[in-house]
PDB file of C-alpha atoms in Angstrom:
ATOM      1  CA  UNK A   1      83.394 119.997 -10.191  1.00 54.00           C
ATOM      2  CA  UNK A   2      82.286 116.373 -10.208  1.00 55.00           C
ATOM      3  CA  UNK A   3      82.184 114.490  -6.909  1.00 72.00           C
ATOM      4  CA  UNK A   4      85.637 113.222  -6.042  1.00 79.00           C
ATOM      5  CA  UNK A   5      86.260 110.023  -4.112  1.00 90.00           C
ATOM      6  CA  UNK A   6      89.313 110.730  -2.010  1.00 95.00           C
ATOM      7  CA  UNK A   7      91.482 107.975  -0.560  1.00 97.00           C
ATOM      8  CA  UNK A   8      94.350 108.052   1.899  1.00 97.00           C
ATOM      9  CA  UNK A   9      97.218 106.036   0.403  1.00 98.00           C
ATOM     10  CA  UNK A  10      99.513 104.616   3.064  1.00 97.00           C
ATOM     11  CA  UNK A  11     102.972 103.553   1.850  1.00 97.00           C
ATOM     12  CA  UNK A  12     104.738 101.846   4.748  1.00 94.00           C
ATOM     13  CA  UNK A  13     107.013  98.781   4.821  1.00 93.00           C
ATOM     14  CA  UNK A  14     106.354  97.983   8.503  1.00 92.00           C
ATOM     15  CA  UNK A  15     103.316  95.691   8.497  1.00 94.00           C
ATOM     16  CA  UNK A  16     102.321  96.491  12.083  1.00 93.00           C
ATOM     17  CA  UNK A  17     102.456 100.247  11.471  1.00 91.00           C
ATOM     18  CA  UNK A  18     100.664  99.837   8.143  1.00 94.00           C
ATOM     19  CA  UNK A  19      97.840  97.850   9.740  1.00 95.00           C
ATOM     20  CA  UNK A  20      97.612 100.309  12.617  1.00 93.00           C
ATOM     21  CA  UNK A  21      97.284 103.261  10.232  1.00 94.00           C
ATOM     22  CA  UNK A  22      94.680 101.435   8.175  1.00 96.00           C
ATOM     23  CA  UNK A  23      92.619 100.724  11.300  1.00 96.00           C
ATOM     24  CA  UNK A  24      92.949 104.320  12.510  1.00 95.00           C
ATOM     25  CA  UNK A  25      91.863 105.798   9.176  1.00 96.00           C
ATOM     26  CA  UNK A  26      88.957 103.380   8.725  1.00 96.00           C
ATOM     27  CA  UNK A  27      87.746 104.098  12.247  1.00 96.00           C
ATOM     28  CA  UNK A  28      87.779 107.788  11.275  1.00 95.00           C
ATOM     29  CA  UNK A  29      85.633 107.014   8.234  1.00 95.00           C
ATOM     30  CA  UNK A  30      88.289 107.570   5.598  1.00 95.00           C
ATOM     31  CA  UNK A  31      88.781 105.317   2.572  1.00 96.00           C
ATOM     32  CA  UNK A  32      92.300 103.915   2.772  1.00 97.00           C
ATOM     33  CA  UNK A  33      94.553 101.787   0.608  1.00 97.00           C
ATOM     34  CA  UNK A  34      97.865 100.430   1.827  1.00 97.00           C
ATOM     35  CA  UNK A  35     101.118  99.533   0.065  1.00 97.00           C
ATOM     36  CA  UNK A  36     104.102  97.680   1.476  1.00 96.00           C
ATOM     37  CA  UNK A  37     106.614  99.452  -0.773  1.00 96.00           C
ATOM     38  CA  UNK A  38     107.148 102.561  -2.868  1.00 96.00           C
ATOM     39  CA  UNK A  39     107.494 100.368  -5.942  1.00 96.00           C
ATOM     40  CA  UNK A  40     104.089  98.731  -5.450  1.00 96.00           C
ATOM     41  CA  UNK A  41     102.466 102.152  -5.055  1.00 97.00           C
ATOM     42  CA  UNK A  42     104.204 103.487  -8.162  1.00 96.00           C
ATOM     43  CA  UNK A  43     102.944 100.511 -10.205  1.00 95.00           C
ATOM     44  CA  UNK A  44      99.390 101.289  -9.071  1.00 96.00           C
ATOM     45  CA  UNK A  45      99.698 105.062  -9.460  1.00 96.00           C
ATOM     46  CA  UNK A  46      97.347 106.917 -11.789  1.00 94.00           C
ATOM     47  CA  UNK A  47      96.765 110.634 -12.226  1.00 88.00           C
ATOM     48  CA  UNK A  48      93.102 109.835 -11.527  1.00 89.00           C
ATOM     49  CA  UNK A  49      93.963 109.135  -7.875  1.00 94.00           C
ATOM     50  CA  UNK A  50      92.596 111.747  -5.461  1.00 95.00           C
ATOM     51  CA  UNK A  51      93.305 112.170  -1.758  1.00 96.00           C
ATOM     52  CA  UNK A  52      96.713 112.183  -0.138  1.00 97.00           C
ATOM     53  CA  UNK A  53      99.706 109.957   0.593  1.00 97.00           C
ATOM     54  CA  UNK A  54     101.019 109.056   4.039  1.00 96.00           C
ATOM     55  CA  UNK A  55     104.536 108.027   3.142  1.00 94.00           C
ATOM     56  CA  UNK A  56     107.256 106.382   5.197  1.00 92.00           C
ATOM     57  CA  UNK A  57     110.591 107.954   4.382  1.00 88.00           C
ATOM     58  CA  UNK A  58     112.845 104.986   5.187  1.00 86.00           C
ATOM     59  CA  UNK A  59     112.022 101.841   3.237  1.00 89.00           C
ATOM     60  CA  UNK A  60     114.093  99.108   1.599  1.00 90.00           C
ATOM     61  CA  UNK A  61     114.516  99.529  -2.141  1.00 91.00           C
ATOM     62  CA  UNK A  62     112.966 102.785  -3.289  1.00 92.00           C
ATOM     63  CA  UNK A  63     112.633 105.089  -0.265  1.00 89.00           C
ATOM     64  CA  UNK A  64     110.032 107.765   0.316  1.00 91.00           C
ATOM     65  CA  UNK A  65     112.131 110.617  -1.036  1.00 90.00           C
ATOM     66  CA  UNK A  66     112.767 108.731  -4.275  1.00 93.00           C
ATOM     67  CA  UNK A  67     109.064 108.007  -4.640  1.00 95.00           C
ATOM     68  CA  UNK A  68     108.297 111.684  -4.126  1.00 93.00           C
ATOM     69  CA  UNK A  69     110.703 112.613  -6.955  1.00 93.00           C
ATOM     70  CA  UNK A  70     109.171 109.965  -9.246  1.00 94.00           C
ATOM     71  CA  UNK A  71     105.694 111.374  -8.548  1.00 95.00           C
ATOM     72  CA  UNK A  72     106.916 114.918  -9.197  1.00 92.00           C
ATOM     73  CA  UNK A  73     108.216 113.734 -12.585  1.00 93.00           C
ATOM     74  CA  UNK A  74     104.687 112.476 -13.289  1.00 92.00           C
ATOM     75  CA  UNK A  75     103.288 115.887 -12.240  1.00 88.00           C
ATOM     76  CA  UNK A  76     101.310 114.274  -9.410  1.00 93.00           C
ATOM     77  CA  UNK A  77      99.327 116.738  -7.304  1.00 91.00           C
ATOM     78  CA  UNK A  78      98.623 114.246  -4.499  1.00 95.00           C
ATOM     79  CA  UNK A  79      99.698 115.937  -1.230  1.00 96.00           C
ATOM     80  CA  UNK A  80     102.350 113.934   0.645  1.00 96.00           C
ATOM     81  CA  UNK A  81     102.714 113.656   4.420  1.00 95.00           C
ATOM     82  CA  UNK A  82     106.007 112.053   5.381  1.00 92.00           C
ATOM     83  CA  UNK A  83     106.045 109.867   8.490  1.00 89.00           C
ATOM     84  CA  UNK A  84     109.368 108.682   9.842  1.00 84.00           C
ATOM     85  CA  UNK A  85     111.115 107.438  12.910  1.00 78.00           C
ATOM     86  CA  UNK A  86     114.530 108.413  11.614  1.00 71.00           C
ATOM     87  CA  UNK A  87     114.058 111.866  10.125  1.00 63.00           C
ATOM     88  CA  UNK A  88     116.221 114.915  10.694  1.00 71.00           C
ATOM     89  CA  UNK A  89     115.925 118.607   9.886  1.00 72.00           C
ATOM     90  CA  UNK A  90     117.847 118.526   6.552  1.00 77.00           C
ATOM     91  CA  UNK A  91     115.716 115.598   5.419  1.00 77.00           C
ATOM     92  CA  UNK A  92     112.528 117.445   6.350  1.00 76.00           C
ATOM     93  CA  UNK A  93     113.725 120.558   4.516  1.00 79.00           C
ATOM     94  CA  UNK A  94     114.473 118.514   1.370  1.00 79.00           C
ATOM     95  CA  UNK A  95     111.040 116.860   1.525  1.00 79.00           C
ATOM     96  CA  UNK A  96     109.265 120.214   1.880  1.00 82.00           C
ATOM     97  CA  UNK A  97     111.303 121.737  -0.976  1.00 82.00           C
ATOM     98  CA  UNK A  98     110.102 118.879  -3.178  1.00 81.00           C
ATOM     99  CA  UNK A  99     106.507 119.734  -2.295  1.00 82.00           C
ATOM    100  CA  UNK A 100     105.616 117.623   0.748  1.00 87.00           C
ATOM    101  CA  UNK A 101     102.822 119.236   2.748  1.00 88.00           C
ATOM    102  CA  UNK A 102     103.998 117.925   6.118  1.00 87.00           C
ATOM    103  CA  UNK A 103     106.650 115.927   7.892  1.00 86.00           C
ATOM    104  CA  UNK A 104     105.809 114.098  11.107  1.00 88.00           C
ATOM    105  CA  UNK A 105     108.068 112.041  13.333  1.00 84.00           C
ATOM    106  CA  UNK A 106     107.212 108.849  15.192  1.00 81.00           C
ATOM    107  CA  UNK A 107     105.922 108.524  17.781  1.00 83.00           C
ATOM    108  CA  UNK A 108     103.078 110.867  16.951  1.00 85.00           C
ATOM    109  CA  UNK A 109      99.659 111.535  18.389  1.00 91.00           C
ATOM    110  CA  UNK A 110      96.950 109.928  16.276  1.00 92.00           C
ATOM    111  CA  UNK A 111      94.855 113.090  16.543  1.00 93.00           C
ATOM    112  CA  UNK A 112      97.742 115.151  15.197  1.00 93.00           C
ATOM    113  CA  UNK A 113      98.176 112.837  12.197  1.00 94.00           C
ATOM    114  CA  UNK A 114      94.431 112.884  11.455  1.00 95.00           C
ATOM    115  CA  UNK A 115      94.448 116.686  11.553  1.00 95.00           C
ATOM    116  CA  UNK A 116      97.314 116.781   9.046  1.00 94.00           C
ATOM    117  CA  UNK A 117      95.508 114.302   6.808  1.00 96.00           C
ATOM    118  CA  UNK A 118      92.342 116.421   6.914  1.00 95.00           C
ATOM    119  CA  UNK A 119      94.377 119.463   5.857  1.00 95.00           C
ATOM    120  CA  UNK A 120      96.052 117.489   3.051  1.00 96.00           C
ATOM    121  CA  UNK A 121      92.679 116.245   1.759  1.00 96.00           C
ATOM    122  CA  UNK A 122      91.326 119.812   1.783  1.00 95.00           C
ATOM    123  CA  UNK A 123      94.390 120.955  -0.155  1.00 95.00           C
ATOM    124  CA  UNK A 124      93.894 118.152  -2.671  1.00 95.00           C
ATOM    125  CA  UNK A 125      90.273 119.213  -3.246  1.00 94.00           C
ATOM    126  CA  UNK A 126      91.273 122.841  -3.730  1.00 94.00           C
ATOM    127  CA  UNK A 127      94.025 121.904  -6.194  1.00 91.00           C
ATOM    128  CA  UNK A 128      91.629 119.738  -8.205  1.00 92.00           C
ATOM    129  CA  UNK A 129      89.029 122.523  -8.261  1.00 91.00           C
ATOM    130  CA  UNK A 130      91.644 124.931  -9.627  1.00 91.00           C
ATOM    131  CA  UNK A 131      92.774 122.333 -12.178  1.00 89.00           C
ATOM    132  CA  UNK A 132      89.163 121.775 -13.327  1.00 89.00           C
ATOM    133  CA  UNK A 133      88.708 125.530 -13.769  1.00 92.00           C
ATOM    134  CA  UNK A 134      91.866 125.754 -15.858  1.00 91.00           C
ATOM    135  CA  UNK A 135      90.824 122.811 -18.012  1.00 90.00           C
ATOM    136  CA  UNK A 136      87.502 124.556 -18.670  1.00 93.00           C
ATOM    137  CA  UNK A 137      89.305 127.753 -19.742  1.00 95.00           C
ATOM    138  CA  UNK A 138      91.533 125.717 -22.080  1.00 93.00           C
ATOM    139  CA  UNK A 139      88.431 124.050 -23.539  1.00 94.00           C
ATOM    140  CA  UNK A 140      86.944 127.496 -24.240  1.00 95.00           C
ATOM    141  CA  UNK A 141      90.182 128.750 -25.827  1.00 94.00           C
ATOM    142  CA  UNK A 142      90.210 125.683 -28.084  1.00 93.00           C
ATOM    143  CA  UNK A 143      86.653 126.462 -29.217  1.00 95.00           C
ATOM    144  CA  UNK A 144      87.871 129.704 -30.854  1.00 95.00           C
ATOM    145  CA  UNK A 145      88.497 129.801 -34.588  1.00 95.00           C
ATOM    146  CA  UNK A 146      92.045 130.764 -35.706  1.00 95.00           C
ATOM    147  CA  UNK A 147      90.822 134.283 -36.541  1.00 96.00           C
ATOM    148  CA  UNK A 148      89.041 134.636 -33.185  1.00 95.00           C
ATOM    149  CA  UNK A 149      92.192 133.442 -31.442  1.00 94.00           C
ATOM    150  CA  UNK A 150      94.210 136.029 -33.308  1.00 95.00           C
ATOM    151  CA  UNK A 151      91.759 138.760 -32.331  1.00 96.00           C
ATOM    152  CA  UNK A 152      91.795 137.614 -28.702  1.00 96.00           C
ATOM    153  CA  UNK A 153      95.600 137.742 -28.545  1.00 94.00           C
ATOM    154  CA  UNK A 154      95.501 141.334 -29.767  1.00 96.00           C
ATOM    155  CA  UNK A 155      92.696 142.237 -27.330  1.00 95.00           C
ATOM    156  CA  UNK A 156      94.799 140.865 -24.474  1.00 94.00           C
ATOM    157  CA  UNK A 157      97.769 142.875 -25.735  1.00 94.00           C
ATOM    158  CA  UNK A 158      95.593 145.977 -25.323  1.00 93.00           C
ATOM    159  CA  UNK A 159      95.132 146.808 -28.995  1.00 95.00           C
ATOM    160  CA  UNK A 160      92.087 148.898 -29.935  1.00 94.00           C
ATOM    161  CA  UNK A 161      89.632 147.625 -32.552  1.00 94.00           C
ATOM    162  CA  UNK A 162      90.840 150.239 -35.022  1.00 94.00           C
ATOM    163  CA  UNK A 163      94.462 149.122 -34.691  1.00 95.00           C
ATOM    164  CA  UNK A 164      93.530 145.444 -35.003  1.00 95.00           C
ATOM    165  CA  UNK A 165      91.509 146.208 -38.129  1.00 95.00           C
ATOM    166  CA  UNK A 166      94.408 148.053 -39.760  1.00 95.00           C
ATOM    167  CA  UNK A 167      97.023 145.408 -38.919  1.00 94.00           C
ATOM    168  CA  UNK A 168      94.807 142.496 -40.062  1.00 94.00           C
ATOM    169  CA  UNK A 169      93.515 144.448 -43.053  1.00 94.00           C
ATOM    170  CA  UNK A 170      89.866 143.851 -42.179  1.00 94.00           C
ATOM    171  CA  UNK A 171      87.047 146.238 -41.350  1.00 95.00           C
ATOM    172  CA  UNK A 172      86.543 147.564 -37.854  1.00 95.00           C
ATOM    173  CA  UNK A 173      83.021 146.109 -37.925  1.00 95.00           C
ATOM    174  CA  UNK A 174      84.475 142.643 -38.605  1.00 96.00           C
ATOM    175  CA  UNK A 175      86.799 143.058 -35.631  1.00 96.00           C
ATOM    176  CA  UNK A 176      83.835 143.990 -33.447  1.00 96.00           C
ATOM    177  CA  UNK A 177      81.943 140.853 -34.547  1.00 96.00           C
ATOM    178  CA  UNK A 178      84.939 138.609 -33.807  1.00 96.00           C
ATOM    179  CA  UNK A 179      85.478 140.373 -30.505  1.00 96.00           C
ATOM    180  CA  UNK A 180      81.884 139.734 -29.498  1.00 96.00           C
ATOM    181  CA  UNK A 181      82.196 136.052 -30.403  1.00 96.00           C
ATOM    182  CA  UNK A 182      85.416 135.743 -28.388  1.00 96.00           C
ATOM    183  CA  UNK A 183      83.764 137.186 -25.298  1.00 96.00           C
ATOM    184  CA  UNK A 184      80.724 134.922 -25.741  1.00 96.00           C
ATOM    185  CA  UNK A 185      82.777 131.738 -26.203  1.00 96.00           C
ATOM    186  CA  UNK A 186      85.051 132.611 -23.284  1.00 96.00           C
ATOM    187  CA  UNK A 187      82.005 133.236 -21.087  1.00 95.00           C
ATOM    188  CA  UNK A 188      82.791 136.778 -19.984  1.00 94.00           C
ATOM    189  CA  UNK A 189      81.748 140.380 -20.568  1.00 93.00           C
ATOM    190  CA  UNK A 190      84.919 141.846 -19.076  1.00 94.00           C
ATOM    191  CA  UNK A 191      88.228 142.284 -20.885  1.00 94.00           C
ATOM    192  CA  UNK A 192      90.027 142.280 -17.530  1.00 94.00           C
ATOM    193  CA  UNK A 193      88.429 138.908 -16.686  1.00 94.00           C
ATOM    194  CA  UNK A 194      89.377 137.554 -20.111  1.00 95.00           C
ATOM    195  CA  UNK A 195      92.991 138.604 -19.553  1.00 94.00           C
ATOM    196  CA  UNK A 196      93.073 136.937 -16.113  1.00 94.00           C
ATOM    197  CA  UNK A 197      91.590 133.721 -17.477  1.00 93.00           C
ATOM    198  CA  UNK A 198      93.991 133.417 -20.380  1.00 92.00           C
ATOM    199  CA  UNK A 199      97.056 134.324 -18.313  1.00 91.00           C
ATOM    200  CA  UNK A 200      96.070 131.686 -15.715  1.00 89.00           C
ATOM    201  CA  UNK A 201      96.460 128.919 -18.304  1.00 89.00           C
ATOM    202  CA  UNK A 202      99.278 130.426 -20.361  1.00 81.00           C
ATOM    203  CA  UNK A 203     101.872 128.040 -18.951  1.00 74.00           C
ATOM    204  CA  UNK A 204      99.659 125.027 -19.673  1.00 69.00           C
ATOM    205  CA  UNK A 205      98.972 126.194 -23.230  1.00 67.00           C
ATOM    206  CA  UNK A 206     102.640 127.014 -23.906  1.00 66.00           C
ATOM    207  CA  UNK A 207     103.693 123.576 -22.621  1.00 55.00           C
ATOM    208  CA  UNK A 208     101.541 121.824 -25.254  1.00 55.00           C
TER     209      UNK A 208
END
């Protein structure tokens, strides 16, 4: 995985709170970028952004919950920590159901917020590592020829070489050659590993 520059994105309409959070995060050595509204963050948003979002839930115009839904529609994987002075249990439950990693109420201890941010950044790194691994598997699947892909599908289905040869009306030796090429291109010597790899990206492949 290439080095990732993570940033803490603070979306907060209260200027004093926004400045305070920026100072806190910078003093802790974390890159930070602040936004005064959900709309301004959404305009700047890119799926290349890495890190996490510290998001105020109550803001004029688009509120934090709406921004979270917009980001979900864009398949954002940025972890979100909600910060609010007006939250309640149902609101927290809704935020967590939508994928927020934490929900913290003002006033909060700065140490507690920094700990939650550290956890969110670690989660972001892990998610991006998993995503990179899946993209690599998809790249390998795409490197297969149509015939190799067909053979691989039948291998995953548990068909023996003899059965594949009969159904595709080719020799068993030809099946063995294709099978060997599939394993080489997919970077594995284990059928069980091949099955796990392909199943791990099945949803991504089917969605294309």
